[in-house]
Coordinates of C-alpha atoms and ligand atoms in Angstrom, one line a residue:
X1 CA -4.1 -4.7 19.6
X2 CA -5.6 -1.2 19.7
X3 CA -7.0 -1.5 16.1
X4 CA -8.9 -4.8 16.6
X5 CA -12.3 -4.4 14.8
X6 CA -10.9 -1.8 12.4
X7 CA -10.4 -2.3 8.6
X8 CA -7.4 -0.7 6.9
X9 CA -6.9 -0.1 3.2
X10 CA -3.3 0.3 2.3
X11 CA -2.7 1.1 -1.4
X12 CA 0.6 0.0 -2.9
X13 CA 1.2 -2.5 0.0
X14 CA 2.8 -5.3 -1.9
X15 CA 6.2 -3.7 -1.5
X16 CA 8.3 -1.2 0.5
X17 CA 6.7 1.4 2.7
X18 CA 3.1 0.2 2.1
X19 CA 4.0 -3.3 3.2
X20 CA 5.7 -2.0 6.3
X21 CA 2.5 0.0 7.1
X22 CA 0.2 -3.0 6.5
X23 CA 2.4 -5.2 8.8
X24 CA 2.3 -2.6 11.6
X25 CA -1.5 -2.1 11.3
X26 CA -2.1 -5.9 11.2
X27 CA 0.1 -6.2 14.3
X28 CA -2.4 -3.9 16.1
X29 CA -5.3 -6.2 15.0
X30 CA -6.6 -4.3 12.0
X31 CA -8.0 -6.3 9.1
X32 CA -6.0 -5.4 6.0
X33 CA -6.9 -4.8 2.4
X34 CA -3.6 -5.2 0.5
X35 CA -3.2 -3.6 -2.9
X36 CA -0.5 -3.2 -5.5
X37 CA 1.2 -5.2 -8.2
X38 CA 3.5 -8.2 -8.0
X39 CA 3.6 -12.0 -8.7
X40 CA 0.4 -13.8 -7.6
X41 CA 2.3 -16.3 -5.5
X42 CA 4.3 -13.6 -3.7
X43 CA 1.0 -11.8 -2.9
X44 CA -0.7 -15.0 -1.7
X45 CA 2.3 -15.6 0.6
X46 CA 2.0 -12.1 2.0
X47 CA -1.7 -12.6 2.7
X48 CA -1.0 -15.8 4.5
X49 CA 1.9 -14.3 6.5
X50 CA -0.1 -11.4 7.7
X51 CA -3.1 -13.5 8.6
X52 CA -1.1 -16.2 10.3
X53 CA 1.2 -13.8 12.3
X54 CA -1.5 -11.5 13.5
X55 CA -4.8 -13.4 13.4
X56 CA -6.4 -10.8 11.2
X57 CA -8.4 -11.1 7.9
X58 CA -6.4 -10.1 4.9
X59 CA -8.0 -9.4 1.5
X60 CA -6.2 -8.4 -1.8
X61 CA -7.4 -6.0 -4.4
X62 CA -5.5 -5.7 -7.7
X63 CA -7.1 -2.2 -8.3
X64 CA -4.9 0.0 -10.6
X65 CA -4.5 3.4 -9.0
X66 CA -4.6 5.1 -12.4
X67 CA -8.3 3.9 -12.7
X68 CA -10.9 5.8 -10.7
X69 CA -13.6 3.1 -11.2
X70 CA -11.2 0.4 -9.9
X71 CA -10.3 2.6 -6.8
X72 CA -14.0 3.0 -6.0
X73 CA -14.5 -0.8 -6.4
X74 CA -11.5 -1.5 -4.1
X75 CA -13.2 0.6 -1.3
X76 CA -16.5 -1.2 -1.9
X77 CA -14.6 -4.6 -1.7
X78 CA -13.1 -3.6 1.7
X79 CA -16.6 -3.1 3.0
X80 CA -18.0 -6.2 1.4
X81 CA -15.1 -8.6 2.3
X82 CA -13.8 -7.1 5.5
X83 CA -16.8 -5.2 6.9
X84 CA -15.6 -1.6 6.5
X85 CA -13.1 1.0 5.5
X86 CA -12.0 2.8 8.7
X87 CA -8.4 3.5 7.9
X88 CA -7.3 4.6 4.4
X89 CA -3.5 4.8 3.7
X90 CA -2.9 6.4 0.3
X91 CA 0.6 5.1 -0.3
X92 CA 0.9 3.8 -3.9
X93 CA 3.5 5.8 -5.8
X94 CA 5.9 5.8 -8.7
X95 CA 8.8 7.9 -9.7
X96 CA 10.2 9.2 -13.0
X97 CA 13.2 11.4 -13.2
X98 CA 14.0 13.8 -16.2
X99 CA 14.3 17.5 -16.7
X100 CA 11.0 19.3 -17.5
X101 CA 12.2 19.9 -21.1
X102 CA 12.6 16.1 -21.6
X103 CA 9.8 14.8 -19.3
X104 CA 7.5 12.4 -21.3
X105 CA 3.9 13.7 -21.0
X106 CA 2.7 10.1 -20.4
X107 CA 5.0 9.8 -17.4
X108 CA 3.8 13.1 -16.0
X109 CA 0.2 11.9 -16.3
X110 CA 1.0 8.5 -14.7
X111 CA 2.9 10.1 -11.7
X112 CA 0.1 12.6 -11.1
X113 CA -2.6 9.8 -11.4
X114 CA -1.0 7.3 -9.0
X115 CA 0.7 9.7 -6.6
X116 CA -2.0 12.3 -6.3
X117 CA -5.4 11.7 -8.0
X118 CA -5.7 8.1 -6.7
X119 CA -5.7 9.6 -3.1
X120 CA -8.6 11.9 -4.1
X121 CA -10.6 9.1 -5.6
X122 CA -10.0 6.8 -2.7
X123 CA -11.0 9.5 -0.2
X124 CA -14.1 10.3 -2.1
X125 CA -15.1 6.6 -1.9
X126 CA -14.2 6.0 1.7
X127 CA -15.3 9.2 3.4
X128 CA -19.1 8.6 3.4
X129 CA -18.6 5.3 5.3
X130 CA -16.2 6.9 7.8
X131 CA -18.7 9.7 8.4
X132 CA -21.4 7.1 9.0
X133 CA -19.2 5.3 11.5
X134 CA -18.2 8.6 13.2
X135 CA -14.6 7.6 13.1
X136 CA -11.9 7.5 10.4
X137 CA -8.2 7.9 9.8
X138 CA -6.8 9.0 6.4
X139 CA -3.0 8.9 6.1
X140 CA -1.5 10.2 2.9
X141 CA 2.1 9.2 2.2
X142 CA 3.6 12.3 0.8
X143 CA 7.4 12.9 0.9
X144 CA 10.1 15.4 1.9
X145 CA 9.3 16.3 -1.8
X146 CA 5.9 17.4 -0.6
X147 CA 7.7 20.3 1.3
X148 CA 10.8 21.0 -0.8
X149 CA 11.9 20.3 -4.4
X150 CA 14.7 18.6 -6.2
X151 CA 15.7 18.8 -9.9
X152 CA 14.5 16.2 -12.3
X153 CA 11.4 15.3 -10.3
X154 CA 8.8 17.8 -11.6
X155 CA 5.8 15.4 -11.6
X156 CA 6.7 13.7 -8.3
X157 CA 7.3 17.1 -6.5
X158 CA 4.1 18.5 -7.9
X159 CA 2.1 15.4 -6.9
X160 CA 3.6 15.3 -3.4
X161 CA 3.0 19.1 -2.8
X162 CA -0.5 18.4 -4.0
X163 CA -0.9 15.5 -1.5
X164 CA 0.0 17.9 1.3
X165 CA -2.6 20.4 0.1
X166 CA -5.3 17.8 -0.3
X167 CA -4.5 16.6 3.2
X168 CA -5.1 20.1 4.6
X169 CA -8.5 20.5 2.8
X170 CA -9.7 17.1 4.0
X171 CA -8.7 17.9 7.6
X172 CA -10.7 21.1 7.5
X173 CA -13.8 19.5 5.9
X174 CA -13.8 16.5 8.3
X175 CA -12.7 18.3 11.4
X176 CA -15.9 17.5 13.3
X177 CA -16.7 14.1 11.9
X178 CA -14.3 12.1 14.0
X179 CA -12.0 11.7 11.0
X180 CA -8.4 12.9 10.9
X181 CA -6.3 13.3 7.7
X182 CA -2.5 13.7 7.9
X183 CA 0.4 13.5 5.5
X184 CA 3.6 11.6 6.3
X185 CA 6.7 13.1 4.6
X186 CA 9.5 10.6 4.6
X187 CA 13.1 11.2 3.6
X188 CA 15.0 8.4 2.0
X189 CA 13.7 4.9 2.6
X190 CA 15.6 2.0 0.9
X191 CA 12.8 0.4 -1.1
X192 CA 12.6 -0.8 -4.8
X193 CA 11.6 2.8 -5.7
X194 CA 14.9 4.2 -4.4
X195 CA 17.0 1.2 -5.4
X196 CA 16.1 2.0 -9.0
X197 CA 17.4 5.5 -8.6
X198 CA 20.6 4.1 -7.0
X199 CA 21.1 1.7 -9.8
X200 CA 20.7 4.4 -12.4
X201 CA 23.2 6.6 -10.6
X202 CA 25.7 3.8 -10.3
X203 CA 25.4 3.1 -14.0
X204 CA 25.9 6.8 -14.9
X205 CA 28.9 7.4 -12.6
X206 CA 30.6 3.9 -12.6
X207 CA 30.7 4.1 -8.8
X208 CA 29.7 1.2 -6.6
X209 CA 26.2 0.8 -5.2
X210 CA 27.6 1.4 -1.6
X211 CA 29.3 4.7 -2.7
X212 CA 26.1 5.8 -4.4
X213 CA 24.1 5.1 -1.3
X214 CA 26.4 7.3 0.8
X215 CA 26.3 10.1 -1.8
X216 CA 22.5 10.0 -2.2
X217 CA 22.0 10.3 1.6
X218 CA 24.7 13.0 2.0
X219 CA 23.1 15.2 -0.8
X220 CA 19.9 15.7 1.2
X221 CA 19.9 14.3 4.7
X222 CA 22.0 15.5 7.7
X223 CA 21.3 12.0 9.1
X224 CA 23.2 9.6 6.9
X225 CA 20.9 6.6 7.3
X226 CA 17.7 5.4 5.7
X227 CA 14.3 5.5 7.5
X228 CA 12.9 1.9 7.7
X229 CA 9.4 1.0 6.5
X230 CA 8.7 -0.3 10.0
X231 CA 9.2 3.2 11.4
X232 CA 6.7 4.7 9.1
X233 CA 4.3 1.8 10.0
X234 CA 4.7 2.7 13.7
X235 CA 3.9 6.4 12.9
X236 CA 0.7 5.2 11.2
X237 CA -0.2 3.2 14.2
X238 CA 0.2 6.3 16.3
X239 CA -1.9 8.4 14.0
X240 CA -4.7 5.8 14.3
X241 CA -4.6 6.0 18.1
X242 CA -6.6 8.1 20.4
X243 CA -3.5 10.0 21.4
X244 CA -3.5 11.5 17.8
X245 CA -7.3 12.3 17.8
X246 CA -6.8 16.0 17.5
X247 CA -3.8 15.8 15.2
X248 CA -5.1 16.6 11.7
X249 CA -3.9 18.3 8.5
X250 CA -0.3 17.9 9.5
X251 CA 2.6 17.2 7.1
X252 CA 4.7 15.0 9.4
X253 CA 8.4 14.8 8.6
X254 CA 10.3 11.6 9.2
X255 CA 13.3 12.5 7.1
X256 CA 16.6 12.5 9.0
X257 CA 16.5 16.3 8.9
X258 CA 16.2 16.7 5.1
X259 CA 13.7 19.6 5.3
X260 CA 15.4 21.5 8.1
X261 CA 17.9 23.1 5.8
Ligands
LIG301 P1 7.8 0.7 -3.9 O1 8.1 0.8 -5.3 O2 8.5 -0.2 -3.0 O3 6.2 0.4 -3.7 C1 5.2 1.0 -4.5 C2 3.9 0.3 -4.3 O4 3.0 0.9 -5.2 C3 4.1 -1.2 -4.9 O5 3.3 -2.0 -4.0 C4 3.5 -1.1 -6.3 O6 3.0 -2.3 -6.7 C5 2.4 -0.1 -6.0 N1 1.9 0.5 -7.2 C6 2.6 1.2 -8.2 N2 1.8 1.6 -9.2 C7 0.5 1.2 -8.9 C8 -0.7 1.3 -9.5 N3 -0.9 1.9 -10.7 N4 -1.8 0.8 -8.8 C9 -1.7 0.2 -7.6 N5 -0.5 0.0 -7.0 C10 0.6 0.5 -7.6 O7 7.9 2.2 -3.4 P2 8.0 2.9 -1.9 O8 9.3 3.5 -1.8 O9 7.6 1.9 -0.9 O10 7.0 4.0 -2.0 C11 5.7 4.1 -1.4 C12 5.3 5.5 -1.2 O11 6.2 6.2 -0.4 C13 5.2 6.3 -2.5 O12 4.1 7.1 -2.5 C14 6.5 7.1 -2.5 O13 6.4 8.3 -3.2 C15 6.6 7.4 -1.0 N6 7.9 7.8 -0.6 C16 9.0 6.9 -0.7 C17 10.2 7.4 -0.3 C18 11.4 6.5 -0.4 O14 12.5 7.0 -0.1 N7 11.3 5.2 -0.7 C19 10.4 8.6 0.3 C20 9.3 9.4 0.4 C21 8.0 9.0 0.0

């Protein structure tokens, strides 16, 4: 319960990695602002589950991460409804795969907006309050693709490299304000975002989903297993702890060895 009294905003926390992070922070006693898309009844059930299991306040904001004014309103809502914005996890993200020559400009803009610019806008809104409190934790969910590239993912790789750069700048600017800013760089995590890529591959090759899973892992990761959202949640809890107080600006790999090669 090391985070009792803290408020955590986790963008894109109605699914996948963000949900794993929200669960891990709630288990440590943090009040949670959930964000992301999904059916209203599923989101209401998530709110109830987190509040009941961990005895924490849970608020939901439907802010669209492509819209800077909604992002600022989300941070204001965390302050108003939950009493602060001590921990900011910039996690919301989308993917689109196509060669640069065929990449739709609208998809490029959407990937950059959600996977990179949203983090800038959320940080801009949250940092003054963190400075006032003399404590803050900003965790940017980048990717192995923040450190190395793959074909067909120009917008995603550009956004994730940008996320690592943004993290370093924030770490320097906030170094003596009690605020750390780090980037987590996961390898493959089996979430809806990756399942869509597996389904597209299976359709293209005619192979089974299980065969595509093995092939996907083997192409990039020496370790032939997926990282679990709970493991990324546990890493976030560590980054919020006093043990990590001087860890800042770091791109932290949790990638089954992907970026070693
Ligand atoms: P996911 O598709 O399961 O979840 C994405 C979340 O973002 C959902 O809650 C969705 O509603 C939300 N979202 C999407 N567009 C939004 C918008 N405009 N406004 C607000 N919320 C929006 O995906 P995931 O795999 O859990 O990905 C989470 C993060 O982790 C992303 O930034 C992704 O790039 C990163 N990541 C994922 C993997 C992986 O293998 N899954 C690996 C490395 C990094």
